[in-house]
Short mmCIF file of C-alpha atoms and ligand atoms in Angstrom, two decimals:
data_model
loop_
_atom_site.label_atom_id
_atom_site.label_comp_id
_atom_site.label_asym_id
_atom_site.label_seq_id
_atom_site.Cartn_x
_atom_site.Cartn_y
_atom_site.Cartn_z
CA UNK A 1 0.00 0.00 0.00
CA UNK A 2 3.19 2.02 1.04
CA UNK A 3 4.35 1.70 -2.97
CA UNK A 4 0.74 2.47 -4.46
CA UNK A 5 0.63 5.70 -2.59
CA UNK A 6 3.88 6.25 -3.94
CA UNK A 7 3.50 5.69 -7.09
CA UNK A 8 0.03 7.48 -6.98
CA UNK A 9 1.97 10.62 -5.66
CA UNK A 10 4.55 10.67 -8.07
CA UNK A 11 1.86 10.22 -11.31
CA UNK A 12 -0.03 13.32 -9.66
CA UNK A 13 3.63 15.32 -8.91
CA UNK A 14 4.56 14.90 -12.61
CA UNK A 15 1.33 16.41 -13.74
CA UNK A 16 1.43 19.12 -11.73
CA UNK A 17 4.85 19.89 -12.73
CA UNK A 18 3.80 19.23 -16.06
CA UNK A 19 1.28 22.16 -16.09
CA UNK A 20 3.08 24.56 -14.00
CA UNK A 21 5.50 24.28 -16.97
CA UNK A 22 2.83 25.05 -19.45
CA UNK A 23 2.98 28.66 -19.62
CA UNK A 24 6.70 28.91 -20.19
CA UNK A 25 7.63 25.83 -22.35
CA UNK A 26 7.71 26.04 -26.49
CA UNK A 27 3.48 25.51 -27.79
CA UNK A 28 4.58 24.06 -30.78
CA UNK A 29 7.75 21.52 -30.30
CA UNK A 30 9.17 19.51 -33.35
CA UNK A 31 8.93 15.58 -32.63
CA UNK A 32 10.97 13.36 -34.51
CA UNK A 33 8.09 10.66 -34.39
CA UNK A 34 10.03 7.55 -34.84
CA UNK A 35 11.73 8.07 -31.91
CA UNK A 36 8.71 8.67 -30.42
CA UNK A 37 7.30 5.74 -31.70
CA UNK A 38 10.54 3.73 -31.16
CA UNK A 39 10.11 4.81 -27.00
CA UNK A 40 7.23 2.88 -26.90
CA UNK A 41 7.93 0.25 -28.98
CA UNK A 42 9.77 -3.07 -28.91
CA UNK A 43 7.99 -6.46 -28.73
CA UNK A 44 5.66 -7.20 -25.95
CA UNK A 45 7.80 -7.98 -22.69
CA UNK A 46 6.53 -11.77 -22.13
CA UNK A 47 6.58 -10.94 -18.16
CA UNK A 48 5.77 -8.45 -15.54
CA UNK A 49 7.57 -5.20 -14.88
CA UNK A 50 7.55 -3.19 -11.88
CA UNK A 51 4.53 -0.53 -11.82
CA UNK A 52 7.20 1.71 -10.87
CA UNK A 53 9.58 1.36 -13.63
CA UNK A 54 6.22 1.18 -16.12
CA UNK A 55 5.24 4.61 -14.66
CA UNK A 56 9.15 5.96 -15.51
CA UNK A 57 9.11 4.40 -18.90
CA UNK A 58 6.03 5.70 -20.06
CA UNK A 59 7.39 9.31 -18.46
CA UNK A 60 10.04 8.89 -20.71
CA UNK A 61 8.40 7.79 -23.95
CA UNK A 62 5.60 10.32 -23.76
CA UNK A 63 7.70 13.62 -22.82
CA UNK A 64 8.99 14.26 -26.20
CA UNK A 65 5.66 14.10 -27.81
CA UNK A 66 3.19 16.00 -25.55
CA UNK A 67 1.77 18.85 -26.98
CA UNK A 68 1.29 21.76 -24.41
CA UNK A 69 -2.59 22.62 -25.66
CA UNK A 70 -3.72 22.59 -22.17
CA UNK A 71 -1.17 25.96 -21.69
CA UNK A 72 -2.09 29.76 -22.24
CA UNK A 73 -0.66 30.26 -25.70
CA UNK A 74 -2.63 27.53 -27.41
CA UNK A 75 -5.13 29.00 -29.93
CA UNK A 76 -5.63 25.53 -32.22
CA UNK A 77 -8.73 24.10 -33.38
CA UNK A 78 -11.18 24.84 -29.69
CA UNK A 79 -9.40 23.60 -27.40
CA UNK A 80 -9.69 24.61 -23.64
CA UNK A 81 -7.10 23.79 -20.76
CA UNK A 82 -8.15 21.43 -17.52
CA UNK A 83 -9.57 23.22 -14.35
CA UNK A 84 -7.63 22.82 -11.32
CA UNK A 85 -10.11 21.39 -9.39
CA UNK A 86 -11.93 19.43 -12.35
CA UNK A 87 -8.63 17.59 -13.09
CA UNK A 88 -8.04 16.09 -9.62
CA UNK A 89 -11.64 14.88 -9.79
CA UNK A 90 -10.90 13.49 -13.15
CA UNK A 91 -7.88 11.55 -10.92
CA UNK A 92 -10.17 10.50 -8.71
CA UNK A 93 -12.21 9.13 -10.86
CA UNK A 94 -9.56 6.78 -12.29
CA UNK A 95 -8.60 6.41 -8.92
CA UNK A 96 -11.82 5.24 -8.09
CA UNK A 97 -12.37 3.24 -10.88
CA UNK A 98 -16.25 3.63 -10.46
CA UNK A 99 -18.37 2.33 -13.43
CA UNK A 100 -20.88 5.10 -14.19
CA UNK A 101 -23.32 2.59 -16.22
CA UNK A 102 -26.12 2.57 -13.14
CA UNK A 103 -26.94 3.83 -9.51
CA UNK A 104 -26.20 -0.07 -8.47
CA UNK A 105 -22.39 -0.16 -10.14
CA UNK A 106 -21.71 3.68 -8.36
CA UNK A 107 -24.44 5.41 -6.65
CA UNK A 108 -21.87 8.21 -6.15
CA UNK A 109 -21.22 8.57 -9.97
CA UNK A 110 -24.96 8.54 -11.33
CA UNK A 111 -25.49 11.16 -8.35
CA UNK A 112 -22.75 13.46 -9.19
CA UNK A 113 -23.91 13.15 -12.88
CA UNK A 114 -27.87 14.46 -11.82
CA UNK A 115 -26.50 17.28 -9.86
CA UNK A 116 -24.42 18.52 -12.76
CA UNK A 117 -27.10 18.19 -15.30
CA UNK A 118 -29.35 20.60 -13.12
CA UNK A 119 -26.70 23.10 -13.46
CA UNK A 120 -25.46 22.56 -16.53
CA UNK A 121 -29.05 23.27 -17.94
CA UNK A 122 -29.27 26.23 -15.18
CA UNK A 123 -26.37 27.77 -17.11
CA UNK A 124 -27.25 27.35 -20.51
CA UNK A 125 -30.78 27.77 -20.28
CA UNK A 126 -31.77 24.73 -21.12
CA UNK A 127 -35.43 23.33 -19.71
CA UNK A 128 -34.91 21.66 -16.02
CA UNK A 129 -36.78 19.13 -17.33
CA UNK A 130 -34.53 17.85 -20.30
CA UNK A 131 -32.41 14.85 -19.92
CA UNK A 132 -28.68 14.84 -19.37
CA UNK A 133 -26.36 12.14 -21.11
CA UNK A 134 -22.66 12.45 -20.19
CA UNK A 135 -20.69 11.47 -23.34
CA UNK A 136 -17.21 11.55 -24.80
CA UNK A 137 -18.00 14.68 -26.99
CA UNK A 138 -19.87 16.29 -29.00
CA UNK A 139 -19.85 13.91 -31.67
CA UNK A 140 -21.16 11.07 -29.42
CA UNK A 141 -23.64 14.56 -28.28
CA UNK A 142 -24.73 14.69 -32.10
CA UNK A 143 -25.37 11.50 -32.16
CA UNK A 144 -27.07 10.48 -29.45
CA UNK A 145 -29.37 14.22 -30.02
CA UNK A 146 -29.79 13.12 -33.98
CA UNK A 147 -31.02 9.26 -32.60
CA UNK A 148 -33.83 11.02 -29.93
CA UNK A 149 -34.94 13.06 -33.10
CA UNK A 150 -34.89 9.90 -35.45
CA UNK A 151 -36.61 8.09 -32.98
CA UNK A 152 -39.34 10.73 -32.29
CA UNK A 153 -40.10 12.21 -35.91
CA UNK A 154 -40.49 8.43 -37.25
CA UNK A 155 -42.81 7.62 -33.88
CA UNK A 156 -44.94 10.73 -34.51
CA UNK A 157 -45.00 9.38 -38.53
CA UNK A 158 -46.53 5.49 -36.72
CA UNK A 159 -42.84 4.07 -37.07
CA UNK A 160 -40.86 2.28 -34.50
CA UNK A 161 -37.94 2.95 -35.49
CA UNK A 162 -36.06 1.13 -32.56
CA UNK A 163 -37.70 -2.07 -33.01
CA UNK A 164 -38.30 -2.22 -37.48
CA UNK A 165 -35.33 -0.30 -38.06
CA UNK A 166 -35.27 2.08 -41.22
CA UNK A 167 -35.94 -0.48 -44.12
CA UNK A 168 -39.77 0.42 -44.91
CA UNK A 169 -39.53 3.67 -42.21
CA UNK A 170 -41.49 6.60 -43.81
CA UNK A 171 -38.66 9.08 -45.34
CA UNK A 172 -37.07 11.69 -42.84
CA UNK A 173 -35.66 15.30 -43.61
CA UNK A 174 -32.70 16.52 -42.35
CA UNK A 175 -32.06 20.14 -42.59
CA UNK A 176 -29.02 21.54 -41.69
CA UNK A 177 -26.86 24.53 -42.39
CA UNK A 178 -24.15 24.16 -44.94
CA UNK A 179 -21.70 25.62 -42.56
CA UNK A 180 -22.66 22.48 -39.85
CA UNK A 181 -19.71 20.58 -38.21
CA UNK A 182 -18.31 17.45 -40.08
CA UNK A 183 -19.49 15.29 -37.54
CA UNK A 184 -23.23 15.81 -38.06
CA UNK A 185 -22.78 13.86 -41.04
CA UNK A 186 -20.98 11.26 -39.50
CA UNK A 187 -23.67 10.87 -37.11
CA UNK A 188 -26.28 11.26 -40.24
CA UNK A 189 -24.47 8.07 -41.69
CA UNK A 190 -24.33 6.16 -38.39
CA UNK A 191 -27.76 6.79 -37.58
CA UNK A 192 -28.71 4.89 -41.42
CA UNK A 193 -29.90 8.31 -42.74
CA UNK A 194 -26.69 8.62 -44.73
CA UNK A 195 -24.55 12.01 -45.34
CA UNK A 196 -26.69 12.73 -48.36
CA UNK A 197 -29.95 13.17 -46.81
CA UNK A 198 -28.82 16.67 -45.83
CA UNK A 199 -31.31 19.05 -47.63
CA UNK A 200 -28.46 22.25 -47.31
CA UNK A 201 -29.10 25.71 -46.29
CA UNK A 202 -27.33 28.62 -46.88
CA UNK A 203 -24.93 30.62 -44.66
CA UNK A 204 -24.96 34.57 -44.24
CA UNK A 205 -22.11 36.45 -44.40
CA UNK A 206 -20.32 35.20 -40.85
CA UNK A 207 -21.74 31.54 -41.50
CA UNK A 208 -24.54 31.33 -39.93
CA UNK A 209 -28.05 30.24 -42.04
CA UNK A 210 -29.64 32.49 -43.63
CA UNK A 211 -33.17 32.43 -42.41
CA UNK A 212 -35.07 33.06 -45.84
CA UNK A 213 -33.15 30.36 -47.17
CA UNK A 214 -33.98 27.98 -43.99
CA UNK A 215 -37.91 29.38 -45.11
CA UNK A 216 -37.67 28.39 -48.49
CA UNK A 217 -36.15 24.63 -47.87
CA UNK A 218 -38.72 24.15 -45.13
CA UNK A 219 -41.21 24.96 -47.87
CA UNK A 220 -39.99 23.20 -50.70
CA UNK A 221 -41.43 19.73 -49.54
CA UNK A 222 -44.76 18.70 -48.17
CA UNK A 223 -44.74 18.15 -44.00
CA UNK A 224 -43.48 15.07 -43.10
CA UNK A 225 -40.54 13.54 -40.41
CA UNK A 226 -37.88 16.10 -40.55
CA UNK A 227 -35.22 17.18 -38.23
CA UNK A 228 -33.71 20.75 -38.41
CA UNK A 229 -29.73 20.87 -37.43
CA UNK A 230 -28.80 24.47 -36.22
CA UNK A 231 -25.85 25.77 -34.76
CA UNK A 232 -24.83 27.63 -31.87
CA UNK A 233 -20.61 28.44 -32.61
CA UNK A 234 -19.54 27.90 -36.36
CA UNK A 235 -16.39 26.14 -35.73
CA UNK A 236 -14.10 29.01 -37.93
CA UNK A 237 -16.16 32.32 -37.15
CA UNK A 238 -17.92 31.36 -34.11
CA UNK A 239 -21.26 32.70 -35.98
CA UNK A 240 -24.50 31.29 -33.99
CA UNK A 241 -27.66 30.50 -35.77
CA UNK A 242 -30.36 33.32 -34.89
CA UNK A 243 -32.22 30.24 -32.74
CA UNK A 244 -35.57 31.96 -31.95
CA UNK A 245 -36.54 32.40 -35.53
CA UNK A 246 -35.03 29.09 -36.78
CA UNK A 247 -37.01 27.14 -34.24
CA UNK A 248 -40.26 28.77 -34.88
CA UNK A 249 -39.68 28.19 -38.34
CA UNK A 250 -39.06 24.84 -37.80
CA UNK A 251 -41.73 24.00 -35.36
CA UNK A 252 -44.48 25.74 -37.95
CA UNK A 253 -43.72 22.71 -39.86
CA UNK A 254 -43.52 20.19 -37.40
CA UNK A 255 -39.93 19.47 -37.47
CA UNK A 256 -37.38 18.33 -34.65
CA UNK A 257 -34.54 21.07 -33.88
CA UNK A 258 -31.15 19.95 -32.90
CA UNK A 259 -29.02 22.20 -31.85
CA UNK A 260 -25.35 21.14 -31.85
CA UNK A 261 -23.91 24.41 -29.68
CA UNK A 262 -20.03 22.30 -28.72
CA UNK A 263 -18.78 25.86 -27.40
CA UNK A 264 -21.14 28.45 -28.77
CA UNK A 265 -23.72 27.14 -26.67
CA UNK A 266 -21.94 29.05 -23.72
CA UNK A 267 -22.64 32.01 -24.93
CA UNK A 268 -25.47 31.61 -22.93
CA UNK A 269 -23.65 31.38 -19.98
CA UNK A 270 -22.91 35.15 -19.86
CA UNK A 271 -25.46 38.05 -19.83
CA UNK A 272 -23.05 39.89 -22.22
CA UNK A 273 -22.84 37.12 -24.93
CA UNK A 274 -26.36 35.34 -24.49
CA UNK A 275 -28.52 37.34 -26.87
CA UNK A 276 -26.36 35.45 -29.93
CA UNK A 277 -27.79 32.01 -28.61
CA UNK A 278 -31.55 33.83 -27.61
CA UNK A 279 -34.36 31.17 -27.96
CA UNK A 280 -32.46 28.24 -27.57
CA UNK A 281 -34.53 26.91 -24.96
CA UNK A 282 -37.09 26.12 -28.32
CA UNK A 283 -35.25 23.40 -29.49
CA UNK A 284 -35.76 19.83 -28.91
CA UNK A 285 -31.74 18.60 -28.15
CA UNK A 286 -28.66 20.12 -27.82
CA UNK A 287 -24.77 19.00 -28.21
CA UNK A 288 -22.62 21.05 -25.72
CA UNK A 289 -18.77 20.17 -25.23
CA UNK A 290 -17.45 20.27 -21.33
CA UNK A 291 -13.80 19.64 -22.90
CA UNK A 292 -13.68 22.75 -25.11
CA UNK A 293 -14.50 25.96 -23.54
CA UNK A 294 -15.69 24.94 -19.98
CA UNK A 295 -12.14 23.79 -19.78
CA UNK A 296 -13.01 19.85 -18.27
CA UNK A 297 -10.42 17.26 -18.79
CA UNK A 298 -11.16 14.85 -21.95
CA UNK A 299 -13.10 13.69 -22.68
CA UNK A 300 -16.58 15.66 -21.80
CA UNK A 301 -19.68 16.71 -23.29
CA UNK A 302 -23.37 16.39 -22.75
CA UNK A 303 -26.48 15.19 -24.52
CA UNK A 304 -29.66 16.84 -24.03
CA UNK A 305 -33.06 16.42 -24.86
CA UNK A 306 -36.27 18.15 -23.93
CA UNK A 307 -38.12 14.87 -24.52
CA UNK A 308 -36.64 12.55 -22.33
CA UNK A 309 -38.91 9.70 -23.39
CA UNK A 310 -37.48 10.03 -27.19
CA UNK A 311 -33.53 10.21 -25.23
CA UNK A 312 -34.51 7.04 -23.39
CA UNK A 313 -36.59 5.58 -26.04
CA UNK A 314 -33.91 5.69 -28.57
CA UNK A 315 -30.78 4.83 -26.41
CA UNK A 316 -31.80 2.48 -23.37
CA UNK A 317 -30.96 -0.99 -23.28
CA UNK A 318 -31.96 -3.84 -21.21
CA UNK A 319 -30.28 -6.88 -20.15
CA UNK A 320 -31.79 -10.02 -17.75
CA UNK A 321 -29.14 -9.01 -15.59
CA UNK A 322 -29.86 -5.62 -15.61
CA UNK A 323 -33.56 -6.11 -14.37
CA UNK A 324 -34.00 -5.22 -11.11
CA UNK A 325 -30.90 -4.23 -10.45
CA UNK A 326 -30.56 -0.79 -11.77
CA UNK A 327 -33.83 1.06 -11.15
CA UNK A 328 -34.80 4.50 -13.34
CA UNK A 329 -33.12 5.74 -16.27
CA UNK A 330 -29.42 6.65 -15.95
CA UNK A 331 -26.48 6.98 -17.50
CA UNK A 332 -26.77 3.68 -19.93
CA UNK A 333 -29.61 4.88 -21.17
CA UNK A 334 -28.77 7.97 -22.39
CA UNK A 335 -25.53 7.54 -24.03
CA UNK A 336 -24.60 4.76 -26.60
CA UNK A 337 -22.08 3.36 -23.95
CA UNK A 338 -23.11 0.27 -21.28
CA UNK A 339 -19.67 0.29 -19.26
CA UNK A 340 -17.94 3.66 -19.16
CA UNK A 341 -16.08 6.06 -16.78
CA UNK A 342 -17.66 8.70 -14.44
CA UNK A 343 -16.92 11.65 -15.65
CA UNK A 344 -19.55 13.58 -13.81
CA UNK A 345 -17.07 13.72 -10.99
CA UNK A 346 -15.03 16.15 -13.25
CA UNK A 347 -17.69 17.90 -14.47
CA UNK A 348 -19.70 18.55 -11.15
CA UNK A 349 -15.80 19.97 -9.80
CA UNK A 350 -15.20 22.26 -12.71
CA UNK A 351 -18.80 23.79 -12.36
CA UNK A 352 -17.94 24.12 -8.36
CA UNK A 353 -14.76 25.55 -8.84
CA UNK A 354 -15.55 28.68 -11.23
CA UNK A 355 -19.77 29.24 -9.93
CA UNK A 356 -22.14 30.96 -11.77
CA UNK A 357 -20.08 33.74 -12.00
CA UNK A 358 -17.02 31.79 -12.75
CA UNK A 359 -18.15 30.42 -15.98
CA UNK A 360 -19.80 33.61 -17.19
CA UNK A 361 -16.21 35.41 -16.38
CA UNK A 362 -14.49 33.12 -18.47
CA UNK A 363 -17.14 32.90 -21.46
CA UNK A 364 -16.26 36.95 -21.39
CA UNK A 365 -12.64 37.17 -20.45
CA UNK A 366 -12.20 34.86 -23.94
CA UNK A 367 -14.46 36.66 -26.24
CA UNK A 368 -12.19 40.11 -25.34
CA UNK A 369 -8.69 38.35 -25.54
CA UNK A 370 -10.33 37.05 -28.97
CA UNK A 371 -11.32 40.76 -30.06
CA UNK A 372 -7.16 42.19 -28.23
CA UNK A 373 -5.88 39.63 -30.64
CA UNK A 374 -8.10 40.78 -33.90
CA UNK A 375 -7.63 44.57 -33.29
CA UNK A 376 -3.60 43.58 -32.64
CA UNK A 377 -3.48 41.73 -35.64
CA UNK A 378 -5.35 44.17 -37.91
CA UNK A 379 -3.15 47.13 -36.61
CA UNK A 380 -0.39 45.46 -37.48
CA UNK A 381 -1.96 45.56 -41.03
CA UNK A 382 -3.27 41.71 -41.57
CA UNK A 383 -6.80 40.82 -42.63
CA UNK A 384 -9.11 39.55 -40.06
CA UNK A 385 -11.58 37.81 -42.00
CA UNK A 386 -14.45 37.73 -39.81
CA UNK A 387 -16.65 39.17 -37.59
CA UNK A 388 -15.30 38.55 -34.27
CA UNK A 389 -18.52 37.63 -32.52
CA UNK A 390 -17.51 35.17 -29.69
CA UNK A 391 -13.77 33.27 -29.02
CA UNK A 392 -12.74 32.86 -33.06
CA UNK A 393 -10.70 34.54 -35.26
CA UNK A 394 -9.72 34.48 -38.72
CA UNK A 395 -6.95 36.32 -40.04
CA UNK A 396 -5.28 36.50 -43.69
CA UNK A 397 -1.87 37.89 -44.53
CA UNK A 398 -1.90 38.13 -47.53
CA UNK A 399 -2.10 35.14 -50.42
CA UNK A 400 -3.18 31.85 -49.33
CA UNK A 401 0.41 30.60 -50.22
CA UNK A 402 1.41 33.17 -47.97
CA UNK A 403 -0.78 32.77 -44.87
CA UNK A 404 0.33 28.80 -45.30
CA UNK A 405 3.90 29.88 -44.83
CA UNK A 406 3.08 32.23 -41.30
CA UNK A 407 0.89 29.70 -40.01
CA UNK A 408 3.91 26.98 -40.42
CA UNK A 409 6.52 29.42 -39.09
CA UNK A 410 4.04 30.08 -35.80
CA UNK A 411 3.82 26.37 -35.50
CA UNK A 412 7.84 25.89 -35.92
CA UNK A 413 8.59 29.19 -33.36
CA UNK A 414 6.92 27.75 -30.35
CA UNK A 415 5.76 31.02 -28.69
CA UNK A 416 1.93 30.28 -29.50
CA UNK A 417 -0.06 27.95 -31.55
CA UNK A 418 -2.76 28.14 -34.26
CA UNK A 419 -3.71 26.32 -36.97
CA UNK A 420 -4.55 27.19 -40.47
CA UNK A 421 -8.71 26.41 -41.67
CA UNK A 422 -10.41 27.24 -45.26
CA UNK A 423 -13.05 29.59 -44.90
CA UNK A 424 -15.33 31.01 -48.17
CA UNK A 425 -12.15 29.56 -50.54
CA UNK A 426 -9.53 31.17 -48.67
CA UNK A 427 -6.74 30.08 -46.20
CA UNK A 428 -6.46 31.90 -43.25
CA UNK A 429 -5.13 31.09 -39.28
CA UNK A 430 -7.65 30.20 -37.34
CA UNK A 431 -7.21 31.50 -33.14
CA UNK A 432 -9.53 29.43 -30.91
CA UNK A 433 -9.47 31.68 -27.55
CA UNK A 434 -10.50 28.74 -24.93
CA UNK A 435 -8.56 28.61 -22.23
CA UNK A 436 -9.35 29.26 -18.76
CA UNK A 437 -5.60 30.96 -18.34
CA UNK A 438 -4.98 32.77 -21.51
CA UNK A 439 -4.23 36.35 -20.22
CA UNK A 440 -4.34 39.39 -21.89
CA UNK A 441 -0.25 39.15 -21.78
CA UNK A 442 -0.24 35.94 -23.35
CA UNK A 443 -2.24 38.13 -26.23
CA UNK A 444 0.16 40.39 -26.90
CA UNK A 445 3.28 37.80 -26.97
CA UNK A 446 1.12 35.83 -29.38
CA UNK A 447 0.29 38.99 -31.64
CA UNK A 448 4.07 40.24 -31.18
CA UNK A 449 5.43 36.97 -32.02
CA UNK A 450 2.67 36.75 -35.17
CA UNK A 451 3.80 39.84 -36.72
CA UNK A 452 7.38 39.37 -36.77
CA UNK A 453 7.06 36.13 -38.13
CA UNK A 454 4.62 37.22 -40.94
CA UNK A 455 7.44 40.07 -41.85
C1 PLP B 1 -15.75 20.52 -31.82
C2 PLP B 1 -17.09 20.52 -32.43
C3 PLP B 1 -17.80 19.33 -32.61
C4 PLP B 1 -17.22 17.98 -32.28
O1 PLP B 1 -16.94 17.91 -30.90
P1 PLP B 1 -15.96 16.80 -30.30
O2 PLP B 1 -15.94 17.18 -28.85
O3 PLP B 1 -14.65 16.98 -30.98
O4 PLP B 1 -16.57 15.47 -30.54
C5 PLP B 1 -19.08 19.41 -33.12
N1 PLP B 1 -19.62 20.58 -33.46
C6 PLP B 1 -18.96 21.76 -33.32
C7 PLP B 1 -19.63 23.03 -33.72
C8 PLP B 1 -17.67 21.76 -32.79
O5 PLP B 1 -17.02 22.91 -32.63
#
């Protein structure tokens, strides 16, 4: 017991040391990635080795390739940092080892997970009485959103859709904004509607639909099953849907409204930034990341749905072992894992930790480092591309062949991080401001370091 606490200490140590580090060591590093590979390589050992030794090995093979995006300077894809307090819970969780499938296998897990669905849908403004399923992200949050919807438009259409599958199903509609995240399609085509069911509607001028458009579509087809993706958070301009209108829209013709909102759906967690996500309590589910811009450990996010018979309808599952042993609806039912981890621990300590006010601090504190590094970056005479509505921003410098070659010297220099996206044909860096501990210094390095690269 002596050696476990040991080696418990000294995993815990090394991540702390790790991100105390974070705000002074290189963002970008190169990795020669055989080495890397060759660290952790070699044929299986056919016997034991020490935990302790396995603990300094795998120190030593996964040093060189560890990517600092949990640090301050760290603008790639959206990608938040870990909350103090929500990463210890996160150890105590593995610590634990609790299985989250049922309030038999941990009480303490399902109970952690109810209490941070009430506040979770406190803060965004989502009904109290939607359902909560904890999943690995917002993909799995798509998903499982898109299968409640499937379920519910074929039911109201006389389908069962859980029990005869799609073969024979009345057709549904999908409508969905042709600036929606990749993985909606990806959850289209594991949900049997296929990627090409998507009837496409067109994005304004900072990518979100255009509502005439969504009119039109709506129109072009007789009433039937049909599920309306929106978006709360375009992935390259931050752009949100206008919700309100979309939804009533949508409902005049019956239809289901997803809305996958992975960080834009915080907007709603500030008084400053919630009219861009106003109405969103219309829609019918919602995909929210934890591990983007609430800053929880990976991997987070949440599934909810205002119709928690449809949630539990199209995700439960039953076993004869289960029966009787589980009671109500929990976590297994409303995610498409049976065994998984309890990451409601995490997510109940992250909420804790920042409060009400917390989270609404640090939905605002990002949107104005995101506007100090546009107004930097256009004073220093580059192109931001778009308007700077929440924690995104798109800048040019000039040619796409061009902003290629500043985005790969940032990468190469280390002092910040941000990767390059295509937005209306062009190429431009994209800045994700996510993270809990950018500061407004960390701003200014980033910009100063930007512009002398660029020249
Ligand atoms: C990131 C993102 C997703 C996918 O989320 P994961 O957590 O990576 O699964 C979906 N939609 C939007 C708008 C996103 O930004």
């Amino acid at each position: 017991m002596e050696d476990l606490s040991r080696l418990f200490r000294l995993a815990a140590e090394h991540a702390a040391d790790y991100r105390r580090s974070l705000r002074d060591r290189p963002v970008g590093v190169p990795v020669d990635r055989t080495a890397l590979a060759e660290g952790f390589g070699g044929p299986l050992p056919a016997g034991p080795t020490a935990p302790k030794r396995v603990l300094a090995d795998l120190l030593a093979a996964a040093g060189p390739g560890l990517v600092a995006s949990a640090g301050p300077r760290y603008f790639g894809f959206v990608v938040g940092g870990a909350l103090p307090a929500a990463t210890a819970a996160d150890i105590l969780a593995a610590g634990w080892d609790q299985l989250a499938t049922n309030a038999v296998t941990s009480p303490a897990a399902v109970a952690a997970e109810a209490a941070a669905g009430v506040w979770l849908k406190d803060l965004l403004g989502i009904p109290s009485a939607a359902s909560v399923g904890f999943v690995t992200g917002c993909q799995a949050a798509n998903t499982v959103g898109l299968a409640a919807a499937r379920q519910h438009v074929l039911a109201d259409a006389g389908w069962d859709v859980e029990r005869r599958g799609l073969p024979g199903a009345p057709p549904i509609r999908v409508i969905a904004g042709e600036e929606r995240h990749a993985t909606i399609d990806r959850s289209l085509r594991l949900l049997g509607l296929g990627a090409d069911v998507v009837e496409p509607v067109a994005a304004g001028p900072n990518g979100a639909i255009d509502l005439g458009c969504l009119r039109d579509v709506l129109r072009a087809k007789p009433t039937g099953p049909t599920i309306v993706c929106l978006q709360a958070g375009n992935v390259n301009t931050g752009a949100c849907d206008q919700l309100r209108e979309a939804c009533d829209l949508a409902r005049r013709h019956g239809a289901w409204v997803h809305v996958d909102g992975a960080f834009g759906l915080w907007a709603a967690a500030s008084p400053d930034t919630r009219p861009l996500v106003d109405g969103l309590d219309l829609a019918d589910s919602w995909a929210c990341d934890g591990h983007k811009w609430l800053n929880l450990p990976y991997d987070s996010a949440f599934a909810f749905c205002a119709r928690p018979e449809a949630h539990a309808a199209a995700m439960s599952y039953s076993a004869a072992y289960l029966v009787g042993s589980g009671g109500a609806s929990a976590g297994a039912d409303l995610t498409a894992e049976s065994s998984r981890r309890a990451r409601g621990f995490a997510v109940w300590a992250g909420l804790r930790e920042l409060g009400r006010d917390g989270v609404a601090a640090l939905v605002d504190r990002c949107c104005a480092l995101a506007r100090r590094f546009a107004e930097g970056l256009a004073a220093a005479g580059f192109d931001v591309a778009n308007e700077v509505v929440l924690n995104q921003v798109l800048v040019g410098f000039g040619d796409d062949a061009r902003t290629e070659r500043v985005v790969a010297a940032v990468q190469a220099d280390g002092t910040c991080w941000a990767g390059g996206t295509t937005w209306r044909g062009r190429r431009l860096m994209r800045i994700s401001v996510s993270n809990a501990t950018t500061t407004e210094e960390d701003v200014d390095r980033s910009v100063a370091a930007i512009t002398r690269l660029a020249a």
